[in-house]
């Protein structure tokens, strides 16, 4: 969960380099790292100024088993 929060913060900060470094140098596992990185660059280029975390949850929140979980985050990017 701590690693998830670091990745989410990189997205909220519009910091694709930080996110890339986490993925490729700290072995962060996440779905769609390439598209997320490109999205950050494109949104910033198009004038987006803020990102907001709408919801974060883990599979453990549903199953009640927290020994191994998958994290899910929904974020919105806007001008």
mmCIF file with all atom_site columns, N, CA and C in Angstrom:
data_model
loop_
_atom_site.group_PDB
_atom_site.id
_atom_site.type_symbol
_atom_site.label_atom_id
_atom_site.label_alt_id
_atom_site.label_comp_id
_atom_site.label_asym_id
_atom_site.label_entity_id
_atom_site.label_seq_id
_atom_site.pdbx_PDB_ins_code
_atom_site.Cartn_x
_atom_site.Cartn_y
_atom_site.Cartn_z
_atom_site.occupancy
_atom_site.B_iso_or_equiv
_atom_site.pdbx_formal_charge
_atom_site.auth_seq_id
_atom_site.auth_comp_id
_atom_site.auth_asym_id
_atom_site.auth_atom_id
_atom_site.pdbx_PDB_model_num
ATOM 1   N N  . UNK A 1 1  ? 0.828   -1.199  0.000   1.00 0.00 ? 1  UNK A N  1
ATOM 2   C CA . UNK A 1 1  ? 0.000   0.000   0.000   1.00 0.00 ? 1  UNK A CA 1
ATOM 3   C C  . UNK A 1 1  ? 0.866   1.254   0.000   1.00 0.00 ? 1  UNK A C  1
ATOM 4   N N  . UNK A 1 2  ? 1.979   1.235   0.711   1.00 0.00 ? 2  UNK A N  1
ATOM 5   C CA . UNK A 1 2  ? 2.873   2.386   0.732   1.00 0.00 ? 2  UNK A CA 1
ATOM 6   C C  . UNK A 1 2  ? 3.442   2.665   -0.656  1.00 0.00 ? 2  UNK A C  1
ATOM 7   N N  . UNK A 1 3  ? 3.801   1.609   -1.382  1.00 0.00 ? 3  UNK A N  1
ATOM 8   C CA . UNK A 1 3  ? 4.324   1.773   -2.736  1.00 0.00 ? 3  UNK A CA 1
ATOM 9   C C  . UNK A 1 3  ? 3.232   2.326   -3.646  1.00 0.00 ? 3  UNK A C  1
ATOM 10  N N  . UNK A 1 4  ? 2.006   1.851   -3.458  1.00 0.00 ? 4  UNK A N  1
ATOM 11  C CA . UNK A 1 4  ? 0.886   2.379   -4.236  1.00 0.00 ? 4  UNK A CA 1
ATOM 12  C C  . UNK A 1 4  ? 0.743   3.878   -4.006  1.00 0.00 ? 4  UNK A C  1
ATOM 13  N N  . UNK A 1 5  ? 0.835   4.301   -2.760  1.00 0.00 ? 5  UNK A N  1
ATOM 14  C CA . UNK A 1 5  ? 0.695   5.726   -2.445  1.00 0.00 ? 5  UNK A CA 1
ATOM 15  C C  . UNK A 1 5  ? 1.800   6.547   -3.090  1.00 0.00 ? 5  UNK A C  1
ATOM 16  N N  . UNK A 1 6  ? 3.007   6.001   -3.150  1.00 0.00 ? 6  UNK A N  1
ATOM 17  C CA . UNK A 1 6  ? 4.106   6.705   -3.807  1.00 0.00 ? 6  UNK A CA 1
ATOM 18  C C  . UNK A 1 6  ? 3.826   6.858   -5.302  1.00 0.00 ? 6  UNK A C  1
ATOM 19  N N  . UNK A 1 7  ? 3.305   5.813   -5.929  1.00 0.00 ? 7  UNK A N  1
ATOM 20  C CA . UNK A 1 7  ? 2.972   5.878   -7.356  1.00 0.00 ? 7  UNK A CA 1
ATOM 21  C C  . UNK A 1 7  ? 1.833   6.864   -7.593  1.00 0.00 ? 7  UNK A C  1
ATOM 22  N N  . UNK A 1 8  ? 0.829   6.819   -6.747  1.00 0.00 ? 8  UNK A N  1
ATOM 23  C CA . UNK A 1 8  ? -0.291  7.759   -6.863  1.00 0.00 ? 8  UNK A CA 1
ATOM 24  C C  . UNK A 1 8  ? 0.209   9.187   -6.711  1.00 0.00 ? 8  UNK A C  1
ATOM 25  N N  . UNK A 1 9  ? 1.093   9.417   -5.761  1.00 0.00 ? 9  UNK A N  1
ATOM 26  C CA . UNK A 1 9  ? 1.641   10.764  -5.571  1.00 0.00 ? 9  UNK A CA 1
ATOM 27  C C  . UNK A 1 9  ? 2.416   11.232  -6.799  1.00 0.00 ? 9  UNK A C  1
ATOM 28  N N  . UNK A 1 10 ? 3.142   10.342  -7.449  1.00 0.00 ? 10 UNK A N  1
ATOM 29  C CA . UNK A 1 10 ? 3.862   10.714  -8.675  1.00 0.00 ? 10 UNK A CA 1
ATOM 30  C C  . UNK A 1 10 ? 2.878   11.161  -9.752  1.00 0.00 ? 10 UNK A C  1
ATOM 31  N N  . UNK A 1 11 ? 1.745   10.480  -9.841  1.00 0.00 ? 11 UNK A N  1
ATOM 32  C CA . UNK A 1 11 ? 0.716   10.867  -10.809 1.00 0.00 ? 11 UNK A CA 1
ATOM 33  C C  . UNK A 1 11 ? 0.102   12.208  -10.407 1.00 0.00 ? 11 UNK A C  1
ATOM 34  N N  . UNK A 1 12 ? -0.226  12.370  -9.142  1.00 0.00 ? 12 UNK A N  1
ATOM 35  C CA . UNK A 1 12 ? -0.823  13.623  -8.669  1.00 0.00 ? 12 UNK A CA 1
ATOM 36  C C  . UNK A 1 12 ? 0.113   14.810  -8.863  1.00 0.00 ? 12 UNK A C  1
ATOM 37  N N  . UNK A 1 13 ? 1.412   14.551  -8.832  1.00 0.00 ? 13 UNK A N  1
ATOM 38  C CA . UNK A 1 13 ? 2.425   15.602  -9.012  1.00 0.00 ? 13 UNK A CA 1
ATOM 39  C C  . UNK A 1 13 ? 2.776   15.826  -10.485 1.00 0.00 ? 13 UNK A C  1
ATOM 40  N N  . UNK A 1 14 ? 2.117   15.108  -11.403 1.00 0.00 ? 14 UNK A N  1
ATOM 41  C CA . UNK A 1 14 ? 2.467   15.151  -12.826 1.00 0.00 ? 14 UNK A CA 1
ATOM 42  C C  . UNK A 1 14 ? 3.962   14.899  -13.005 1.00 0.00 ? 14 UNK A C  1
ATOM 43  N N  . UNK A 1 15 ? 4.455   13.842  -12.399 1.00 0.00 ? 15 UNK A N  1
ATOM 44  C CA . UNK A 1 15 ? 5.885   13.553  -12.427 1.00 0.00 ? 15 UNK A CA 1
ATOM 45  C C  . UNK A 1 15 ? 6.133   12.193  -13.091 1.00 0.00 ? 15 UNK A C  1
ATOM 46  N N  . UNK A 1 16 ? 6.098   12.150  -14.443 1.00 0.00 ? 16 UNK A N  1
ATOM 47  C CA . UNK A 1 16 ? 6.282   10.865  -15.122 1.00 0.00 ? 16 UNK A CA 1
ATOM 48  C C  . UNK A 1 16 ? 7.658   10.247  -14.890 1.00 0.00 ? 16 UNK A C  1
ATOM 49  N N  . UNK A 1 17 ? 8.688   11.065  -14.711 1.00 0.00 ? 17 UNK A N  1
ATOM 50  C CA . UNK A 1 17 ? 10.030  10.516  -14.453 1.00 0.00 ? 17 UNK A CA 1
ATOM 51  C C  . UNK A 1 17 ? 10.059  9.765   -13.128 1.00 0.00 ? 17 UNK A C  1
ATOM 52  N N  . UNK A 1 18 ? 9.451   10.342  -12.107 1.00 0.00 ? 18 UNK A N  1
ATOM 53  C CA . UNK A 1 18 ? 9.394   9.686   -10.795 1.00 0.00 ? 18 UNK A CA 1
ATOM 54  C C  . UNK A 1 18 ? 8.649   8.354   -10.908 1.00 0.00 ? 18 UNK A C  1
ATOM 55  N N  . UNK A 1 19 ? 7.532   8.357   -11.629 1.00 0.00 ? 19 UNK A N  1
ATOM 56  C CA . UNK A 1 19 ? 6.759   7.133   -11.816 1.00 0.00 ? 19 UNK A CA 1
ATOM 57  C C  . UNK A 1 19 ? 7.579   6.098   -12.581 1.00 0.00 ? 19 UNK A C  1
ATOM 58  N N  . UNK A 1 20 ? 8.218   6.522   -13.662 1.00 0.00 ? 20 UNK A N  1
ATOM 59  C CA . UNK A 1 20 ? 9.068   5.626   -14.456 1.00 0.00 ? 20 UNK A CA 1
ATOM 60  C C  . UNK A 1 20 ? 10.162  5.012   -13.586 1.00 0.00 ? 20 UNK A C  1
ATOM 61  N N  . UNK A 1 21 ? 10.833  5.842   -12.794 1.00 0.00 ? 21 UNK A N  1
ATOM 62  C CA . UNK A 1 21 ? 11.904  5.339   -11.927 1.00 0.00 ? 21 UNK A CA 1
ATOM 63  C C  . UNK A 1 21 ? 11.380  4.313   -10.931 1.00 0.00 ? 21 UNK A C  1
ATOM 64  N N  . UNK A 1 22 ? 10.193  4.545   -10.394 1.00 0.00 ? 22 UNK A N  1
ATOM 65  C CA . UNK A 1 22 ? 9.606   3.584   -9.452  1.00 0.00 ? 22 UNK A CA 1
ATOM 66  C C  . UNK A 1 22 ? 9.338   2.248   -10.137 1.00 0.00 ? 22 UNK A C  1
ATOM 67  N N  . UNK A 1 23 ? 8.842   2.313   -11.369 1.00 0.00 ? 23 UNK A N  1
ATOM 68  C CA . UNK A 1 23 ? 8.489   1.092   -12.091 1.00 0.00 ? 23 UNK A CA 1
ATOM 69  C C  . UNK A 1 23 ? 9.736   0.303   -12.473 1.00 0.00 ? 23 UNK A C  1
ATOM 70  N N  . UNK A 1 24 ? 10.719  0.986   -13.032 1.00 0.00 ? 24 UNK A N  1
ATOM 71  C CA . UNK A 1 24 ? 11.859  0.282   -13.606 1.00 0.00 ? 24 UNK A CA 1
ATOM 72  C C  . UNK A 1 24 ? 13.062  0.142   -12.687 1.00 0.00 ? 24 UNK A C  1
ATOM 73  N N  . UNK A 1 25 ? 13.121  0.907   -11.630 1.00 0.00 ? 25 UNK A N  1
ATOM 74  C CA . UNK A 1 25 ? 14.273  0.804   -10.731 1.00 0.00 ? 25 UNK A CA 1
ATOM 75  C C  . UNK A 1 25 ? 13.900  0.272   -9.345  1.00 0.00 ? 25 UNK A C  1
ATOM 76  N N  . UNK A 1 26 ? 12.631  0.399   -8.969  1.00 0.00 ? 26 UNK A N  1
ATOM 77  C CA . UNK A 1 26 ? 12.188  -0.113  -7.672  1.00 0.00 ? 26 UNK A CA 1
ATOM 78  C C  . UNK A 1 26 ? 11.247  -1.301  -7.835  1.00 0.00 ? 26 UNK A C  1
ATOM 79  N N  . UNK A 1 27 ? 11.101  -1.775  -9.080  1.00 0.00 ? 27 UNK A N  1
ATOM 80  C CA . UNK A 1 27 ? 10.275  -2.948  -9.381  1.00 0.00 ? 27 UNK A CA 1
ATOM 81  C C  . UNK A 1 27 ? 8.821   -2.805  -8.962  1.00 0.00 ? 27 UNK A C  1
ATOM 82  N N  . UNK A 1 28 ? 8.267   -1.617  -9.127  1.00 0.00 ? 28 UNK A N  1
ATOM 83  C CA . UNK A 1 28 ? 6.840   -1.411  -8.888  1.00 0.00 ? 28 UNK A CA 1
ATOM 84  C C  . UNK A 1 28 ? 6.068   -2.144  -9.971  1.00 0.00 ? 28 UNK A C  1
ATOM 85  N N  . UNK A 1 29 ? 5.098   -2.930  -9.579  1.00 0.00 ? 29 UNK A N  1
ATOM 86  C CA . UNK A 1 29 ? 4.253   -3.635  -10.529 1.00 0.00 ? 29 UNK A CA 1
ATOM 87  C C  . UNK A 1 29 ? 2.928   -2.901  -10.628 1.00 0.00 ? 29 UNK A C  1
ATOM 88  N N  . UNK A 1 30 ? 2.587   -2.489  -11.846 1.00 0.00 ? 30 UNK A N  1
ATOM 89  C CA . UNK A 1 30 ? 1.295   -1.847  -12.053 1.00 0.00 ? 30 UNK A CA 1
ATOM 90  C C  . UNK A 1 30 ? 0.840   -2.113  -13.481 1.00 0.00 ? 30 UNK A C  1
ATOM 91  N N  . UNK A 1 31 ? -0.451  -2.072  -13.697 1.00 0.00 ? 31 UNK A N  1
ATOM 92  C CA . UNK A 1 31 ? -0.999  -2.247  -15.036 1.00 0.00 ? 31 UNK A CA 1
ATOM 93  C C  . UNK A 1 31 ? -0.877  -0.941  -15.807 1.00 0.00 ? 31 UNK A C  1
ATOM 94  N N  . UNK A 1 32 ? -0.478  -1.020  -17.054 1.00 0.00 ? 32 UNK A N  1
ATOM 95  C CA . UNK A 1 32 ? -0.450  0.133   -17.933 1.00 0.00 ? 32 UNK A CA 1
ATOM 96  C C  . UNK A 1 32 ? 0.558   1.209   -17.631 1.00 0.00 ? 32 UNK A C  1
ATOM 97  N N  . UNK A 1 33 ? 1.795   0.859   -17.251 1.00 0.00 ? 33 UNK A N  1
ATOM 98  C CA . UNK A 1 33 ? 2.747   1.921   -16.919 1.00 0.00 ? 33 UNK A CA 1
ATOM 99  C C  . UNK A 1 33 ? 3.060   2.842   -18.097 1.00 0.00 ? 33 UNK A C  1
ATOM 100 N N  . UNK A 1 34 ? 3.156   2.277   -19.298 1.00 0.00 ? 34 UNK A N  1
ATOM 101 C CA . UNK A 1 34 ? 3.427   3.097   -20.482 1.00 0.00 ? 34 UNK A CA 1
ATOM 102 C C  . UNK A 1 34 ? 2.304   4.079   -20.768 1.00 0.00 ? 34 UNK A C  1
ATOM 103 N N  . UNK A 1 35 ? 1.059   3.593   -20.883 1.00 0.00 ? 35 UNK A N  1
ATOM 104 C CA . UNK A 1 35 ? -0.049  4.510   -21.131 1.00 0.00 ? 35 UNK A CA 1
ATOM 105 C C  . UNK A 1 35 ? -0.235  5.561   -20.031 1.00 0.00 ? 35 UNK A C  1
ATOM 106 N N  . UNK A 1 36 ? -0.001  5.198   -18.802 1.00 0.00 ? 36 UNK A N  1
ATOM 107 C CA . UNK A 1 36 ? -0.150  6.171   -17.716 1.00 0.00 ? 36 UNK A CA 1
ATOM 108 C C  . UNK A 1 36 ? 0.913   7.258   -17.833 1.00 0.00 ? 36 UNK A C  1
ATOM 109 N N  . UNK A 1 37 ? 2.136   6.866   -18.147 1.00 0.00 ? 37 UNK A N  1
ATOM 110 C CA . UNK A 1 37 ? 3.216   7.839   -18.306 1.00 0.00 ? 37 UNK A CA 1
ATOM 111 C C  . UNK A 1 37 ? 2.929   8.774   -19.478 1.00 0.00 ? 37 UNK A C  1
ATOM 112 N N  . UNK A 1 38 ? 2.490   8.208   -20.612 1.00 0.00 ? 38 UNK A N  1
ATOM 113 C CA . UNK A 1 38 ? 2.150   9.022   -21.781 1.00 0.00 ? 38 UNK A CA 1
ATOM 114 C C  . UNK A 1 38 ? 0.975   9.947   -21.465 1.00 0.00 ? 38 UNK A C  1
ATOM 115 N N  . UNK A 1 39 ? -0.014  9.444   -20.735 1.00 0.00 ? 39 UNK A N  1
ATOM 116 C CA . UNK A 1 39 ? -1.160  10.262  -20.354 1.00 0.00 ? 39 UNK A CA 1
ATOM 117 C C  . UNK A 1 39 ? -0.714  11.472  -19.545 1.00 0.00 ? 39 UNK A C  1
ATOM 118 N N  . UNK A 1 40 ? 0.207   11.271  -18.611 1.00 0.00 ? 40 UNK A N  1
ATOM 119 C CA . UNK A 1 40 ? 0.699   12.388  -17.797 1.00 0.00 ? 40 UNK A CA 1
ATOM 120 C C  . UNK A 1 40 ? 1.361   13.452  -18.669 1.00 0.00 ? 40 UNK A C  1
ATOM 121 N N  . UNK A 1 41 ? 2.199   13.015  -19.582 1.00 0.00 ? 41 UNK A N  1
ATOM 122 C CA . UNK A 1 41 ? 2.899   13.955  -20.463 1.00 0.00 ? 41 UNK A CA 1
ATOM 123 C C  . UNK A 1 41 ? 1.905   14.674  -21.373 1.00 0.00 ? 41 UNK A C  1
ATOM 124 N N  . UNK A 1 42 ? 0.970   13.928  -21.972 1.00 0.00 ? 42 UNK A N  1
ATOM 125 C CA . UNK A 1 42 ? -0.012  14.524  -22.881 1.00 0.00 ? 42 UNK A CA 1
ATOM 126 C C  . UNK A 1 42 ? -0.926  15.507  -22.157 1.00 0.00 ? 42 UNK A C  1
ATOM 127 N N  . UNK A 1 43 ? -1.418  15.121  -20.999 1.00 0.00 ? 43 UNK A N  1
ATOM 128 C CA . UNK A 1 43 ? -2.321  16.004  -20.253 1.00 0.00 ? 43 UNK A CA 1
ATOM 129 C C  . UNK A 1 43 ? -1.627  17.298  -19.848 1.00 0.00 ? 43 UNK A C  1
ATOM 130 N N  . UNK A 1 44 ? -0.395  17.184  -19.413 1.00 0.00 ? 44 UNK A N  1
ATOM 131 C CA . UNK A 1 44 ? 0.344   18.391  -19.027 1.00 0.00 ? 44 UNK A CA 1
ATOM 132 C C  . UNK A 1 44 ? 0.591   19.276  -20.252 1.00 0.00 ? 44 UNK A C  1
ATOM 133 N N  . UNK A 1 45 ? 0.937   18.659  -21.381 1.00 0.00 ? 45 UNK A N  1
ATOM 134 C CA . UNK A 1 45 ? 1.158   19.401  -22.620 1.00 0.00 ? 45 UNK A CA 1
ATOM 135 C C  . UNK A 1 45 ? -0.119  20.111  -23.068 1.00 0.00 ? 45 UNK A C  1
ATOM 136 N N  . UNK A 1 46 ? -1.267  19.479  -22.837 1.00 0.00 ? 46 UNK A N  1
ATOM 137 C CA . UNK A 1 46 ? -2.553  20.053  -23.231 1.00 0.00 ? 46 UNK A CA 1
ATOM 138 C C  . UNK A 1 46 ? -3.109  21.036  -22.204 1.00 0.00 ? 46 UNK A C  1
ATOM 139 N N  . UNK A 1 47 ? -2.362  21.286  -21.141 1.00 0.00 ? 47 UNK A N  1
ATOM 140 C CA . UNK A 1 47 ? -2.754  22.319  -20.190 1.00 0.00 ? 47 UNK A CA 1
ATOM 141 C C  . UNK A 1 47 ? -3.381  21.851  -18.892 1.00 0.00 ? 47 UNK A C  1
ATOM 142 N N  . UNK A 1 48 ? -3.381  20.552  -18.650 1.00 0.00 ? 48 UNK A N  1
ATOM 143 C CA . UNK A 1 48 ? -3.926  20.069  -17.376 1.00 0.00 ? 48 UNK A CA 1
ATOM 144 C C  . UNK A 1 48 ? -3.063  20.592  -16.238 1.00 0.00 ? 48 UNK A C  1
ATOM 145 N N  . UNK A 1 49 ? -3.717  20.993  -15.181 1.00 0.00 ? 49 UNK A N  1
ATOM 146 C CA . UNK A 1 49 ? -2.989  21.581  -14.060 1.00 0.00 ? 49 UNK A CA 1
ATOM 147 C C  . UNK A 1 49 ? -3.194  20.833  -12.746 1.00 0.00 ? 49 UNK A C  1
ATOM 148 N N  . UNK A 1 50 ? -4.180  19.945  -12.718 1.00 0.00 ? 50 UNK A N  1
ATOM 149 C CA . UNK A 1 50 ? -4.387  19.237  -11.458 1.00 0.00 ? 50 UNK A CA 1
ATOM 150 C C  . UNK A 1 50 ? -4.853  17.809  -11.696 1.00 0.00 ? 50 UNK A C  1
ATOM 151 N N  . UNK A 1 51 ? -4.513  16.992  -10.750 1.00 0.00 ? 51 UNK A N  1
ATOM 152 C CA . UNK A 1 51 ? -4.971  15.606  -10.722 1.00 0.00 ? 51 UNK A CA 1
ATOM 153 C C  . UNK A 1 51 ? -5.538  15.373  -9.328  1.00 0.00 ? 51 UNK A C  1
ATOM 154 N N  . UNK A 1 52 ? -6.575  14.579  -9.275  1.00 0.00 ? 52 UNK A N  1
ATOM 155 C CA . UNK A 1 52 ? -7.249  14.335  -7.994  1.00 0.00 ? 52 UNK A CA 1
ATOM 156 C C  . UNK A 1 52 ? -7.514  12.843  -7.828  1.00 0.00 ? 52 UNK A C  1
ATOM 157 N N  . UNK A 1 53 ? -7.211  12.335  -6.661  1.00 0.00 ? 53 UNK A N  1
ATOM 158 C CA . UNK A 1 53 ? -7.509  10.942  -6.342  1.00 0.00 ? 53 UNK A CA 1
ATOM 159 C C  . UNK A 1 53 ? -8.971  10.855  -5.937  1.00 0.00 ? 53 UNK A C  1
ATOM 160 N N  . UNK A 1 54 ? -9.741  10.074  -6.684  1.00 0.00 ? 54 UNK A N  1
ATOM 161 C CA . UNK A 1 54 ? -11.155 9.907   -6.366  1.00 0.00 ? 54 UNK A CA 1
ATOM 162 C C  . UNK A 1 54 ? -11.369 8.795   -5.348  1.00 0.00 ? 54 UNK A C  1
ATOM 163 N N  . UNK A 1 55 ? -10.646 7.685   -5.532  1.00 0.00 ? 55 UNK A N  1
ATOM 164 C CA . UNK A 1 55 ? -10.840 6.538   -4.638  1.00 0.00 ? 55 UNK A CA 1
ATOM 165 C C  . UNK A 1 55 ? -9.632  5.624   -4.720  1.00 0.00 ? 55 UNK A C  1
ATOM 166 N N  . UNK A 1 56 ? -9.226  5.101   -3.579  1.00 0.00 ? 56 UNK A N  1
ATOM 167 C CA . UNK A 1 56 ? -8.200  4.065   -3.518  1.00 0.00 ? 56 UNK A CA 1
ATOM 168 C C  . UNK A 1 56 ? -8.744  2.943   -2.650  1.00 0.00 ? 56 UNK A C  1
ATOM 169 N N  . UNK A 1 57 ? -8.601  1.725   -3.124  1.00 0.00 ? 57 UNK A N  1
ATOM 170 C CA . UNK A 1 57 ? -9.030  0.560   -2.352  1.00 0.00 ? 57 UNK A CA 1
ATOM 171 C C  . UNK A 1 57 ? -8.148  -0.615  -2.755  1.00 0.00 ? 57 UNK A C  1
ATOM 172 N N  . UNK A 1 58 ? -8.209  -1.659  -1.967  1.00 0.00 ? 58 UNK A N  1
ATOM 173 C CA . UNK A 1 58 ? -7.471  -2.878  -2.299  1.00 0.00 ? 58 UNK A CA 1
ATOM 174 C C  . UNK A 1 58 ? -8.433  -4.056  -2.352  1.00 0.00 ? 58 UNK A C  1
ATOM 175 N N  . UNK A 1 59 ? -7.960  -5.129  -2.948  1.00 0.00 ? 59 UNK A N  1
ATOM 176 C CA . UNK A 1 59 ? -8.766  -6.347  -2.995  1.00 0.00 ? 59 UNK A CA 1
ATOM 177 C C  . UNK A 1 59 ? -9.071  -6.847  -1.589  1.00 0.00 ? 59 UNK A C  1
ATOM 178 N N  . UNK A 1 60 ? -8.202  -6.541  -0.642  1.00 0.00 ? 60 UNK A N  1
ATOM 179 C CA . UNK A 1 60 ? -8.438  -6.933  0.744   1.00 0.00 ? 60 UNK A CA 1
ATOM 180 C C  . UNK A 1 60 ? -9.640  -6.246  1.360   1.00 0.00 ? 60 UNK A C  1
ATOM 181 N N  . UNK A 1 61 ? -9.982  -5.065  0.860   1.00 0.00 ? 61 UNK A N  1
ATOM 182 C CA . UNK A 1 61 ? -11.158 -4.364  1.368   1.00 0.00 ? 61 UNK A CA 1
ATOM 183 C C  . UNK A 1 61 ? -12.435 -5.147  1.079   1.00 0.00 ? 61 UNK A C  1
ATOM 184 N N  . UNK A 1 62 ? -12.417 -5.959  0.034   1.00 0.00 ? 62 UNK A N  1
ATOM 185 C CA . UNK A 1 62 ? -13.576 -6.780  -0.320  1.00 0.00 ? 62 UNK A CA 1
ATOM 186 C C  . UNK A 1 62 ? -13.480 -8.164  0.306   1.00 0.00 ? 62 UNK A C  1
ATOM 187 N N  . UNK A 1 63 ? -12.306 -8.782  0.184   1.00 0.00 ? 63 UNK A N  1
ATOM 188 C CA . UNK A 1 63 ? -12.155 -10.169 0.643   1.00 0.00 ? 63 UNK A CA 1
ATOM 189 C C  . UNK A 1 63 ? -11.905 -10.277 2.143   1.00 0.00 ? 63 UNK A C  1
ATOM 190 N N  . UNK A 1 64 ? -11.361 -9.211  2.723   1.00 0.00 ? 64 UNK A N  1
ATOM 191 C CA . UNK A 1 64 ? -10.996 -9.260  4.134   1.00 0.00 ? 64 UNK A CA 1
ATOM 192 C C  . UNK A 1 64 ? -9.632  -9.887  4.374   1.00 0.00 ? 64 UNK A C  1
ATOM 193 N N  . UNK A 1 65 ? -8.987  -10.348 3.314   1.00 0.00 ? 65 UNK A N  1
ATOM 194 C CA . UNK A 1 65 ? -7.660  -10.958 3.433   1.00 0.00 ? 65 UNK A CA 1
ATOM 195 C C  . UNK A 1 65 ? -6.622  -9.939  2.957   1.00 0.00 ? 65 UNK A C  1
ATOM 196 N N  . UNK A 1 66 ? -5.759  -9.522  3.870   1.00 0.00 ? 66 UNK A N  1
ATOM 197 C CA . UNK A 1 66 ? -4.816  -8.453  3.572   1.00 0.00 ? 66 UNK A CA 1
ATOM 198 C C  . UNK A 1 66 ? -3.368  -8.921  3.437   1.00 0.00 ? 66 UNK A C  1
ATOM 199 N N  . UNK A 1 67 ? -3.137  -10.250 3.428   1.00 0.00 ? 67 UNK A N  1
ATOM 200 C CA . UNK A 1 67 ? -1.753  -10.715 3.339   1.00 0.00 ? 67 UNK A CA 1
ATOM 201 C C  . UNK A 1 67 ? -1.164  -10.464 1.952   1.00 0.00 ? 67 UNK A C  1
ATOM 202 N N  . UNK A 1 68 ? -1.952  -10.568 0.908   1.00 0.00 ? 68 UNK A N  1
ATOM 203 C CA . UNK A 1 68 ? -1.533  -10.228 -0.457  1.00 0.00 ? 68 UNK A CA 1
ATOM 204 C C  . UNK A 1 68 ? -2.695  -9.517  -1.121  1.00 0.00 ? 68 UNK A C  1
ATOM 205 N N  . UNK A 1 69 ? -2.479  -8.268  -1.486  1.00 0.00 ? 69 UNK A N  1
ATOM 206 C CA . UNK A 1 69 ? -3.578  -7.496  -2.064  1.00 0.00 ? 69 UNK A CA 1
ATOM 207 C C  . UNK A 1 69 ? -3.158  -6.836  -3.374  1.00 0.00 ? 69 UNK A C  1
ATOM 208 N N  . UNK A 1 70 ? -4.154  -6.473  -4.135  1.00 0.00 ? 70 UNK A N  1
ATOM 209 C CA . UNK A 1 70 ? -3.978  -5.672  -5.340  1.00 0.00 ? 70 UNK A CA 1
ATOM 210 C C  . UNK A 1 70 ? -4.635  -4.332  -5.063  1.00 0.00 ? 70 UNK A C  1
ATOM 211 N N  . UNK A 1 71 ? -3.921  -3.253  -5.348  1.00 0.00 ? 71 UNK A N  1
ATOM 212 C CA . UNK A 1 71 ? -4.466  -1.922  -5.131  1.00 0.00 ? 71 UNK A CA 1
ATOM 213 C C  . UNK A 1 71 ? -5.111  -1.384  -6.394  1.00 0.00 ? 71 UNK A C  1
ATOM 214 N N  . UNK A 1 72 ? -6.150  -0.593  -6.204  1.00 0.00 ? 72 UNK A N  1
ATOM 215 C CA . UNK A 1 72 ? -6.867  0.036   -7.311  1.00 0.00 ? 72 UNK A CA 1
ATOM 216 C C  . UNK A 1 72 ? -7.038  1.510   -6.988  1.00 0.00 ? 72 UNK A C  1
ATOM 217 N N  . UNK A 1 73 ? -6.758  2.352   -7.969  1.00 0.00 ? 73 UNK A N  1
ATOM 218 C CA . UNK A 1 73 ? -6.917  3.790   -7.765  1.00 0.00 ? 73 UNK A CA 1
ATOM 219 C C  . UNK A 1 73 ? -7.656  4.382   -8.949  1.00 0.00 ? 73 UNK A C  1
ATOM 220 N N  . UNK A 1 74 ? -8.546  5.316   -8.661  1.00 0.00 ? 74 UNK A N  1
ATOM 221 C CA . UNK A 1 74 ? -9.187  6.082   -9.729  1.00 0.00 ? 74 UNK A CA 1
ATOM 222 C C  . UNK A 1 74 ? -8.817  7.542   -9.522  1.00 0.00 ? 74 UNK A C  1
ATOM 223 N N  . UNK A 1 75 ? -8.362  8.151   -10.599 1.00 0.00 ? 75 UNK A N  1
ATOM 224 C CA . UNK A 1 75 ? -7.926  9.542   -10.554 1.00 0.00 ? 75 UNK A CA 1
ATOM 225 C C  . UNK A 1 75 ? -8.550  10.297  -11.712 1.00 0.00 ? 75 UNK A C  1
ATOM 226 N N  . UNK A 1 76 ? -8.677  11.601  -11.541 1.00 0.00 ? 76 UNK A N  1
ATOM 227 C CA . UNK A 1 76 ? -9.155  12.465  -12.609 1.00 0.00 ? 76 UNK A CA 1
ATOM 228 C C  . UNK A 1 76 ? -8.114  13.554  -12.837 1.00 0.00 ? 76 UNK A C  1
ATOM 229 N N  . UNK A 1 77 ? -7.894  13.881  -14.100 1.00 0.00 ? 77 UNK A N  1
ATOM 230 C CA . UNK A 1 77 ? -6.947  14.928  -14.472 1.00 0.00 ? 77 UNK A CA 1
ATOM 231 C C  . UNK A 1 77 ? -7.744  16.018  -15.176 1.00 0.00 ? 77 UNK A C  1
ATOM 232 N N  . UNK A 1 78 ? -7.510  17.265  -14.797 1.00 0.00 ? 78 UNK A N  1
ATOM 233 C CA . UNK A 1 78 ? -8.275  18.364  -15.394 1.00 0.00 ? 78 UNK A CA 1
ATOM 234 C C  . UNK A 1 78 ? -7.445  19.635  -15.477 1.00 0.00 ? 78 UNK A C  1
ATOM 235 N N  . UNK A 1 79 ? -8.004  20.617  -16.178 1.00 0.00 ? 79 UNK A N  1
ATOM 236 C CA . UNK A 1 79 ? -7.333  21.918  -16.318 1.00 0.00 ? 79 UNK A CA 1
ATOM 237 C C  . UNK A 1 79 ? -7.560  22.760  -15.092 1.00 0.00 ? 79 UNK A C  1
#
